[in-house]
Coordinates of C-alpha atoms in Angstrom, one line a residue:
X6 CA -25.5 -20.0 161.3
X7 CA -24.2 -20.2 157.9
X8 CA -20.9 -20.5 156.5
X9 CA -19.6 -17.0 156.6
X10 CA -20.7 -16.4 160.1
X11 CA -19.2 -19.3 161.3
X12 CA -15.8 -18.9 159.8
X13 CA -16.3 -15.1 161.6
X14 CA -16.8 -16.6 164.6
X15 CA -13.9 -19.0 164.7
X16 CA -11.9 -16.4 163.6
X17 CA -12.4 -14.5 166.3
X18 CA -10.4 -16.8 169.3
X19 CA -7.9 -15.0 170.9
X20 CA -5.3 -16.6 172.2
X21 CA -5.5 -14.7 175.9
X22 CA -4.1 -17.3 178.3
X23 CA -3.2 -15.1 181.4
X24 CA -6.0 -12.3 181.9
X25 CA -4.7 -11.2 184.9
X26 CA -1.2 -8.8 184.8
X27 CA 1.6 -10.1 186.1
X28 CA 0.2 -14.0 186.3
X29 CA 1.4 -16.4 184.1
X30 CA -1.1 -19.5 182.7
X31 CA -0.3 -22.6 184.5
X32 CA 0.1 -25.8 182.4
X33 CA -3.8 -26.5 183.8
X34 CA -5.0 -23.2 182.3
X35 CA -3.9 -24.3 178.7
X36 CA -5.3 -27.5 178.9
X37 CA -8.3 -26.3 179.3
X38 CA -8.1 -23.4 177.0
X39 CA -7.0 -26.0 174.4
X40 CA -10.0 -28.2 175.0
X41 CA -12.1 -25.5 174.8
X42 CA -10.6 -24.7 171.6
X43 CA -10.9 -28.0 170.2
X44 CA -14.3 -28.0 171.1
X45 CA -15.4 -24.9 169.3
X46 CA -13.7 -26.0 166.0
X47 CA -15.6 -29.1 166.1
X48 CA -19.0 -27.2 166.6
X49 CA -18.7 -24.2 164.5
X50 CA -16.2 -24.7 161.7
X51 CA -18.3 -26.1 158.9
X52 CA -15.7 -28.1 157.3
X53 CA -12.9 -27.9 159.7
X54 CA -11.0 -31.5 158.8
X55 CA -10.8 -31.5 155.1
X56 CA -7.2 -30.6 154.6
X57 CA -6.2 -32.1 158.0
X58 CA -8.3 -34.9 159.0
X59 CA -10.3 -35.0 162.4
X60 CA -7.5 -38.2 164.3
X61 CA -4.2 -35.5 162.9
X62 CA -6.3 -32.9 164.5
X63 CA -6.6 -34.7 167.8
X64 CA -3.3 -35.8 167.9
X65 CA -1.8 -32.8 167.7
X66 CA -3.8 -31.3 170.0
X67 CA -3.7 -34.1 172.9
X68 CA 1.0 -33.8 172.0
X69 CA 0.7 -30.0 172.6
X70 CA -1.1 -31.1 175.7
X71 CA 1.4 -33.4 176.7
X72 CA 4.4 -31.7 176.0
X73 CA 3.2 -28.4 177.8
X74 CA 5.0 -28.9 181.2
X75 CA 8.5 -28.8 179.1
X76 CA 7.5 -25.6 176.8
X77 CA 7.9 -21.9 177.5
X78 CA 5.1 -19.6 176.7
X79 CA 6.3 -18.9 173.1
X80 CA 6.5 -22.4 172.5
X81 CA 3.3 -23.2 173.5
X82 CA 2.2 -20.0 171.7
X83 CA 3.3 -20.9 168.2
X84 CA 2.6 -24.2 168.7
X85 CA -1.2 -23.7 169.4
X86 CA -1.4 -21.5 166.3
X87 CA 0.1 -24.0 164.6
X88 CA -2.3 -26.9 165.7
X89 CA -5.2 -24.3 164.4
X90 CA -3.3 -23.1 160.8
X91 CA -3.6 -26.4 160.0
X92 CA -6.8 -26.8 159.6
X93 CA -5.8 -24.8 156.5
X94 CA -8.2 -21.9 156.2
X95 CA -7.5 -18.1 156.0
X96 CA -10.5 -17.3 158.0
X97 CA -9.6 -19.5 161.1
X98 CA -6.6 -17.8 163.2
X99 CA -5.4 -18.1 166.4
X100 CA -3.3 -14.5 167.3
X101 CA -1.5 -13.9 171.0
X102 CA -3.7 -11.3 172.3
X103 CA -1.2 -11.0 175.1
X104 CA 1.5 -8.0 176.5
X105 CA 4.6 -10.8 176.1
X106 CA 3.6 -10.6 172.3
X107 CA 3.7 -6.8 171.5
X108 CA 7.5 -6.2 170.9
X109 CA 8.3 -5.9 166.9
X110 CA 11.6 -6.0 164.9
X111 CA 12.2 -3.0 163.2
X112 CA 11.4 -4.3 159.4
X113 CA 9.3 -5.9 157.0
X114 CA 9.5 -8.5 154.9
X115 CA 8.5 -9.7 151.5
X116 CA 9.2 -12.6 149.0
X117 CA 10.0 -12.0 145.3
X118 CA 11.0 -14.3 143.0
X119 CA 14.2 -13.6 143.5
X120 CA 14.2 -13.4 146.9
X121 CA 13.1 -12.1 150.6
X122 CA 13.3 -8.7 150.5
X123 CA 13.0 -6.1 153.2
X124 CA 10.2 -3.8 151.7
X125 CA 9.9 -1.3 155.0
X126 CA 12.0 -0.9 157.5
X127 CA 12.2 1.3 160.8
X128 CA 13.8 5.1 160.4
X129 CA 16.2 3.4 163.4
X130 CA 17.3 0.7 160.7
X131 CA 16.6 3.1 157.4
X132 CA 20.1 1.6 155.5
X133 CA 18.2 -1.6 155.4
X134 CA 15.3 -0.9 153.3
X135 CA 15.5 -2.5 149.9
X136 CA 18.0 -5.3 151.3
X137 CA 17.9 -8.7 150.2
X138 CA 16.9 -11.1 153.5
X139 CA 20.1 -13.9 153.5
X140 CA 19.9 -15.8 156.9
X141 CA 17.8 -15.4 159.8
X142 CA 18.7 -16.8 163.7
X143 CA 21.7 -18.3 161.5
X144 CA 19.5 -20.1 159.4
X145 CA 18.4 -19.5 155.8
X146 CA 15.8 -17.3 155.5
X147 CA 13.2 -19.8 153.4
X148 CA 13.4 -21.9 155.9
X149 CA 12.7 -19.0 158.6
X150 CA 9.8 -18.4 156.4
X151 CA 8.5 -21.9 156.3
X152 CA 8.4 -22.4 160.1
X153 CA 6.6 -19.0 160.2
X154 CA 4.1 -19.1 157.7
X155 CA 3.4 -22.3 159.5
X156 CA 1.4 -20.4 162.2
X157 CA -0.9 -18.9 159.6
X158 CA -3.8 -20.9 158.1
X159 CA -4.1 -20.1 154.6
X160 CA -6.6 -20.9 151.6
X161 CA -3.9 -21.7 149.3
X162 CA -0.4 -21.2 148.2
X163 CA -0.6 -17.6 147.7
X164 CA -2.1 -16.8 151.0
X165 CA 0.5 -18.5 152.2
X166 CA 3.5 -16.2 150.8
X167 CA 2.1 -13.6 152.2
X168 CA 1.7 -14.9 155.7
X169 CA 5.1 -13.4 156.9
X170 CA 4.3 -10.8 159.1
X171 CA 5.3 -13.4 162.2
X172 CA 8.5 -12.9 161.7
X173 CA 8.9 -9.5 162.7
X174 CA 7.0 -10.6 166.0
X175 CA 9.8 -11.3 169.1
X176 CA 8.1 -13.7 170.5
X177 CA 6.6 -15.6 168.1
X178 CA 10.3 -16.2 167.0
X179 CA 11.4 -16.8 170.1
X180 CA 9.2 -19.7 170.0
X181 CA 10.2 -20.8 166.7
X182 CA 13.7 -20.8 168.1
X183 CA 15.3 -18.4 165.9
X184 CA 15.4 -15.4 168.6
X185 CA 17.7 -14.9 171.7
X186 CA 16.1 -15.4 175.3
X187 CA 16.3 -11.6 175.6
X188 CA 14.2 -11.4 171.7
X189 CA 17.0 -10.5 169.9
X190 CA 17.4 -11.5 166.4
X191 CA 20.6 -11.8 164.1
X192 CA 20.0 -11.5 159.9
X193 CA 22.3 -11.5 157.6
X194 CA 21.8 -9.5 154.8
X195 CA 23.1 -7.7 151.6
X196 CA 22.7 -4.4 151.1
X197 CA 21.4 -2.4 148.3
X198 CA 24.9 -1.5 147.6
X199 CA 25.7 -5.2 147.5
X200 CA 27.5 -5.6 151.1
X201 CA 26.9 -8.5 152.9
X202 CA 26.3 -7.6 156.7
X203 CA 24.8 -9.4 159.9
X204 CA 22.5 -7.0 162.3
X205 CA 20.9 -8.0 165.7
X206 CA 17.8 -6.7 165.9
X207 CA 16.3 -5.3 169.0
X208 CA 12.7 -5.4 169.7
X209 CA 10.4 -2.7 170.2
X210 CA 6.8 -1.8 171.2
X211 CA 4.8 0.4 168.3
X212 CA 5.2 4.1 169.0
X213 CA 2.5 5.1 167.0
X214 CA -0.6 6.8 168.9
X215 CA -3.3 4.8 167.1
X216 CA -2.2 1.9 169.1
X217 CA -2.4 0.7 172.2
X218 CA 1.3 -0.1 173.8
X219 CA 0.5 -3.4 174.7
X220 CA -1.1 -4.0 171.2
X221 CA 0.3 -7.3 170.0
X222 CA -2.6 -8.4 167.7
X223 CA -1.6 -8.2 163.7
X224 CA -0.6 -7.0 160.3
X225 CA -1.8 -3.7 160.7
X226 CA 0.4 -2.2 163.7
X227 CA 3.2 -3.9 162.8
X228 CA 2.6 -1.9 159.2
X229 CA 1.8 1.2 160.8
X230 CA 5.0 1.0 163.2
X231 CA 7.6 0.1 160.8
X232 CA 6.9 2.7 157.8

């Protein structure tokens, strides 16, 4: 297997911890879906430690393990993507494939140098298109964006900017902590006519017919529902 098919392969984990409707994963089901994905980054990344050595790697692994009892599903969610984003490559990703994960805010952002910007936006929420991204869960929106690009492995610092599609995901910031327990999420924001407002964002499944309902993997119907 050479490099490019193994970086395809690794890239292809789905983070699908309860297969079965209605059944959540017990703490015993994510252990062992976490060894078993520890397992297969040691055996088919080619180079898997070289931004984050192989003892960080562990460590953070055997924490998430420990500390699993005390999290809720979006916590252990984000923080699993994390442990893999780490190892710092855009072609190694760990994505909820999972129903809990398929509810989207109604916008889109985007950093300038100026600024986060919303650069699509919902026809529900059309007046904020175009307006600049202040705070987000009552916190400034950089550091909203730090936390978040933080579950997306990049090759370097521009993949990184433009790993933000994770905040529009309800549970993904639910687990960062910036959400309500109902997924709700408060921004503040000035307008394109300069007004500073705050907004609570509902969440929403994509209502496109491309999709599937349930869809809650990625960029691409999150794109297609919000423009």
């Amino acid at each position: 297997m050479n490099r490019s098919q193994s970086l395809a392969a690794l890239a292809s984990i789905w983070l699908a911890l309860a297969p079965t409707a209605g059944l959540a994963a017990t703490v015993a089901d994510w252990r062992a879906d976490l060894d078993t994905l520890v397992k297969d980054v040691e055996l088919i990344h080619p180079n898997a430690f070289s931004k984050t050595g192989r003892l960080a790697f562990l460590q953070q692994a055997e924490a998430l393990k420990a500390d699993l009892p005390g999290l809720t599903e979006e916590q252990r969610t984000v923080r699993a993507m994390r442990l893999i984003a780490a190892i710092g490559d855009g072609h190694s990703q760990l994505e909820p494939d999972n129903p809990a994960f398929a509810l989207w805010y109604p916008i889109r952002l985007y950093q300038f140098s100026d600024g986060y910007f919303i650069t699509a936006a919902h026809t529900s929420v059309a007046d904020l298109a175009g307006a600049q991204v202040l705070e987000i869960g009552d916190r400034p929106v950089a550091e909203a964006a730090r936390d978040a690009r933080s579950l997306v492995g990049a090759d370097n610092p521009f993949g990184a900017k433009e790993a933000l599609h994770t905040l529009s995901d309800a549970g993904l910031m639910q687990g960062l902590g910036y959400a309500t327990a109902d997924g709700a999420l408060r921004i503040k924001v000035r307008l394109t006519n300069g007004k500073v407002v705050e907004r609570l964002l509902a969440p929403r499944r994509t209502d496109d017919k491309r999709y599937d309902k349930d869809d809650a993997t990625g960029t691409l119907t999150l794109m297609r529902e919000i423009t």
